[in-house]
Short mmCIF file of C-alpha atoms in Angstrom, two decimals:
data_model
loop_
_atom_site.label_atom_id
_atom_site.label_comp_id
_atom_site.label_asym_id
_atom_site.label_seq_id
_atom_site.Cartn_x
_atom_site.Cartn_y
_atom_site.Cartn_z
CA MET A 11 -21.42 -3.71 -10.25
CA LEU A 12 -22.71 -5.44 -7.72
CA MET A 13 -20.37 -5.18 -5.07
CA ASN A 14 -20.09 -1.84 -5.58
CA ILE A 15 -23.57 -1.31 -5.30
CA GLY A 16 -23.18 -3.37 -2.06
CA PHE A 17 -20.33 -0.58 -0.74
CA VAL A 18 -22.33 2.46 -1.85
CA GLU A 19 -25.74 0.86 -0.01
CA ALA A 20 -23.72 0.29 2.97
CA THR A 21 -21.59 3.20 3.77
CA ARG A 22 -25.18 5.45 3.82
CA ASP A 23 -26.51 3.40 6.42
CA SER A 24 -23.42 3.98 8.79
CA ASN A 25 -19.87 5.46 8.87
CA TRP A 26 -19.03 1.86 8.32
CA ASP A 27 -14.69 1.94 8.74
CA CYS A 28 -14.18 -1.59 7.83
CA ILE A 29 -16.29 -3.49 4.47
CA ILE A 30 -15.98 -6.89 3.87
CA PHE A 31 -16.76 -9.16 0.58
CA HIS A 32 -17.55 -12.45 1.48
CA ASP A 33 -18.79 -15.45 -1.07
CA VAL A 34 -21.51 -17.13 0.64
CA ASP A 35 -20.32 -20.93 -0.01
CA LEU A 36 -17.22 -20.21 1.60
CA LEU A 37 -17.47 -21.16 5.99
CA PRO A 38 -13.96 -20.39 7.89
CA GLU A 39 -12.96 -23.19 9.86
CA ASN A 40 -10.76 -21.30 12.78
CA ILE A 41 -11.88 -18.84 15.25
CA ASP A 42 -8.59 -17.35 15.54
CA ASN A 43 -9.50 -16.06 11.48
CA ILE A 44 -10.49 -12.22 13.32
CA TYR A 45 -12.36 -10.44 10.30
CA LYS A 46 -10.69 -7.33 10.45
CA CYS A 47 -9.44 -4.70 8.09
CA SER A 48 -5.33 -4.27 8.14
CA ASP A 49 -3.87 -0.30 7.06
CA ARG A 50 -1.34 -1.36 5.34
CA ALA A 51 -3.84 -3.82 2.08
CA PRO A 52 -6.42 -4.57 1.18
CA ARG A 53 -6.78 -8.27 3.01
CA HIS A 54 -7.27 -11.91 1.91
CA PHE A 55 -8.84 -14.11 4.66
CA SER A 56 -9.24 -16.89 2.50
CA LEU A 57 -6.76 -18.66 1.62
CA ARG A 58 -7.05 -22.28 1.30
CA PRO A 59 -10.23 -23.40 1.03
CA SER A 60 -11.40 -26.81 0.92
CA GLN A 61 -12.15 -26.73 -2.83
CA TYR A 62 -8.74 -26.61 -3.71
CA ARG A 63 -7.17 -28.49 -1.49
CA TYR A 64 -6.63 -26.31 2.00
CA ARG A 65 -4.11 -24.64 -0.52
CA LEU A 66 -3.61 -21.41 -1.40
CA PRO A 67 -4.50 -22.30 -5.79
CA TYR A 68 -2.10 -19.05 -7.11
CA LYS A 69 -0.24 -15.93 -5.29
CA GLY A 70 -2.33 -13.65 -7.56
CA LEU A 71 -5.71 -15.07 -5.60
CA VAL A 72 -8.38 -12.10 -3.98
CA GLY A 73 -11.56 -13.45 -4.96
CA GLY A 74 -13.64 -15.71 -1.58
CA VAL A 75 -13.30 -13.14 1.44
CA LEU A 76 -12.04 -10.05 0.62
CA ALA A 77 -11.32 -6.61 3.06
CA PHE A 78 -11.02 -2.92 2.46
CA THR A 79 -11.04 0.19 4.75
CA ARG A 80 -13.39 3.00 2.96
CA GLN A 81 -10.16 4.62 1.55
CA GLN A 82 -8.03 1.53 0.43
CA PHE A 83 -11.82 0.68 -1.92
CA LYS A 84 -12.03 4.04 -3.26
CA THR A 85 -8.63 4.26 -4.00
CA VAL A 86 -8.80 1.08 -6.65
CA ASN A 87 -12.41 2.64 -8.04
CA GLY A 88 -13.97 -0.56 -6.90
CA PHE A 89 -14.75 -3.27 -8.34
CA SER A 90 -15.69 -3.19 -12.55
CA ASN A 91 -18.48 -2.94 -13.62
CA MET A 92 -17.96 -4.57 -17.07
CA PHE A 93 -18.17 -8.34 -15.41
CA TRP A 94 -20.53 -9.67 -15.63
CA GLU A 95 -22.36 -13.83 -14.91
CA TRP A 96 -19.86 -15.40 -12.75
CA GLY A 97 -15.73 -15.64 -13.07
CA HIS A 98 -12.35 -13.32 -13.21
CA GLU A 99 -14.07 -10.22 -11.23
CA ASP A 100 -11.49 -10.65 -8.31
CA ASP A 101 -8.21 -11.21 -10.73
CA ASP A 102 -8.64 -7.50 -12.27
CA MET A 103 -9.30 -6.70 -8.61
CA LYS A 104 -6.00 -8.19 -8.35
CA ASN A 105 -5.03 -5.63 -10.80
CA ARG A 106 -6.03 -3.16 -9.20
CA ILE A 107 -4.67 -3.15 -6.24
CA LEU A 108 -1.55 -4.17 -8.06
CA ASP A 109 -1.95 -0.73 -9.70
CA LYS A 110 -2.52 1.25 -6.65
CA ILE A 111 -1.59 -0.08 -3.87
CA GLY A 112 0.94 -2.73 -4.59
CA MET A 113 0.34 -5.30 -1.83
CA ILE A 114 -2.06 -7.77 -0.57
CA ALA A 115 -2.14 -8.22 3.50
CA ARG A 116 -3.32 -11.93 4.64
CA PRO A 117 -3.96 -13.38 7.92
CA SER A 118 -1.12 -16.61 8.62
CA LEU A 119 -1.82 -20.13 6.93
CA GLU A 120 -2.92 -21.94 10.03
CA VAL A 121 -5.97 -19.34 10.38
CA SER A 122 -7.37 -18.85 6.55
CA LYS A 123 -9.18 -23.02 6.55
CA TYR A 124 -12.49 -22.53 4.59
CA LYS A 125 -15.03 -25.17 4.26
CA SER A 126 -16.06 -24.44 0.39
CA LEU A 127 -20.03 -25.10 0.48
CA GLU A 128 -21.38 -26.81 -2.52
CA HIS A 129 -23.71 -25.25 -5.11
CA THR A 130 -24.40 -24.41 -9.03
CA LYS A 131 -22.61 -21.45 -10.51
CA ALA A 132 -24.01 -19.16 -12.60
CA GLY A 133 -23.00 -18.72 -16.34
CA ARG A 134 -19.44 -18.46 -16.91
CA ASN A 135 -18.27 -14.66 -17.59
CA GLN A 136 -17.51 -15.58 -22.09
CA TYR A 137 -15.20 -12.25 -22.00
CA GLY A 138 -13.70 -12.07 -18.60
CA LYS A 139 -10.64 -13.54 -19.86
CA HIS A 140 -9.94 -10.70 -22.01
CA LEU A 141 -10.96 -8.04 -19.72
CA VAL A 142 -8.54 -9.42 -17.38
CA VAL A 143 -5.43 -8.88 -19.75
CA LEU A 144 -6.68 -6.01 -20.90
CA SER A 145 -7.35 -4.22 -17.27
CA LYS A 146 -4.42 -2.73 -16.86
CA ALA A 147 -4.62 -0.54 -21.14
CA ARG A 148 -8.39 0.25 -19.95
CA GLY A 149 -6.81 2.16 -17.47
CA PHE A 150 -9.02 0.89 -14.26
CA SER A 151 -11.17 4.47 -15.48
CA GLU A 152 -14.28 2.78 -14.33
CA GLY A 153 -15.34 1.41 -11.60
CA LEU A 154 -16.56 2.55 -8.62
CA ASN A 155 -17.12 6.18 -10.01
CA THR A 156 -19.68 4.97 -13.28
CA LEU A 157 -21.39 3.58 -10.93
CA GLN A 158 -23.81 7.00 -10.75
CA ASN A 159 -27.46 6.43 -11.84
CA SER A 160 -27.20 2.84 -13.01
CA TYR A 161 -29.58 1.61 -10.50
CA ARG A 162 -32.64 1.56 -9.00
CA VAL A 163 -33.19 0.90 -4.68
CA MET A 164 -36.70 -1.17 -5.19
CA SER A 165 -36.45 -1.55 -1.06
CA ARG A 166 -34.49 -1.57 2.32
CA GLU A 167 -35.52 -3.80 5.09
CA LYS A 168 -33.23 -3.60 8.86
CA ARG A 169 -33.31 -6.92 9.79
CA LYS A 170 -30.90 -7.99 13.12
CA LEU A 171 -28.45 -9.18 11.97
CA PHE A 172 -28.29 -8.09 8.51
CA THR A 173 -29.85 -5.05 5.99
CA ARG A 174 -32.40 -6.53 2.51
CA VAL A 175 -32.03 -3.90 -0.15
CA VAL A 176 -33.99 -4.89 -3.96
CA ILE A 177 -32.01 -2.95 -6.16
CA ASP A 178 -33.88 -2.84 -10.15
CA LEU A 179 -30.70 -2.47 -12.66
CA GLY A 180 -33.22 -2.49 -15.86
CA ASP A 181 -31.37 -2.80 -19.33
CA VAL A 182 -27.80 -2.07 -17.51
CA GLY A 183 -26.69 -5.53 -18.37
CA ASN A 184 -26.83 -5.28 -22.13
CA ALA A 185 -25.67 -2.20 -22.48
CA TYR A 186 -22.49 -2.54 -20.90
CA ALA A 187 -22.52 -5.58 -22.53
CA ASN A 188 -21.97 -3.60 -25.54
CA ARG A 189 -19.22 -1.71 -23.41
CA ILE A 190 -17.92 -4.70 -23.62
CA ILE A 191 -17.46 -5.43 -27.03
CA GLU A 192 -16.93 -1.88 -28.08
CA GLU A 193 -13.03 -0.99 -24.89
CA LEU A 194 -12.19 -4.82 -27.07
CA ASP A 195 -12.40 -4.03 -30.44
CA THR A 196 -10.67 -0.42 -29.46
CA LEU A 197 -7.84 -1.74 -27.79
CA MET A 198 -7.22 -5.15 -30.20
CA PRO A 199 -9.61 -4.59 -33.45
CA GLY A 200 -9.82 -7.52 -35.09
CA ALA A 201 -7.89 -9.76 -32.91
CA TRP A 202 -9.42 -10.18 -29.24
CA GLN A 203 -11.61 -13.44 -30.21
CA SER A 204 -8.88 -14.81 -30.83
CA LEU A 205 -6.75 -13.74 -27.92
CA VAL A 206 -5.04 -17.30 -26.31
CA TYR A 207 -3.11 -16.54 -23.18
CA ASN A 208 -1.63 -18.64 -20.26
CA PHE A 209 -4.30 -17.69 -17.68
CA ALA A 210 -2.34 -19.20 -14.69
CA LYS A 211 0.75 -17.61 -15.98
CA ASN A 212 0.05 -14.34 -16.06
CA ASN A 213 -1.74 -14.59 -12.25
CA LYS A 214 1.69 -16.06 -11.04
CA ASN A 215 3.81 -13.40 -13.07
CA ASN A 216 1.93 -10.44 -11.41
CA ALA A 217 1.41 -11.86 -7.43
CA LEU A 218 0.83 -8.93 -4.89
CA GLN A 219 3.56 -8.10 -2.43
CA GLU A 220 2.70 -10.20 0.95
CA VAL A 221 2.29 -9.34 4.31
CA VAL A 222 1.19 -10.81 7.32
CA ASP A 223 -1.20 -8.64 8.75
#
């Protein structure tokens, strides 16, 4: 949800033609890694983070640093609002890109190295894997289009290099947690709690077509 809010609030300030979502714990290591969007598809930059020994951990990875044109982000209906805490929201985004656009743009391997900074991770989303597996069945029907009236802007402070926006989500997190359980029970009555699958294999078999751009 926060990434959808970031998109909405950033585009209020200016008619940006490229929106980049960037994990704060990743630092680019190559000066030739130019931050730009691709007209062909969303562009994934962080192929080789140091935490994975500078290797792409699986072909379907789109987490870390990911860029969209405004229209591309609207086409995939933004990120899902159902993922809270840490984990798997980027794999749901991979499924959205696969379904709506069908390919991902990436720079060459030579320039896509990132330093992963050590930090304490937030709690892992206990429903994340289930939501990813069932994301297509859920129809990608929620996301950017269901963001309305879900938050309140408390303050907006423009600084030299960034704009700091403070928001209030109220009790929306609990509301989404209840909705998650309801949706899982609807799609897999009485069975979703024991769903077992090979997460790495699932991502490998649904890898995006890749273009160097």
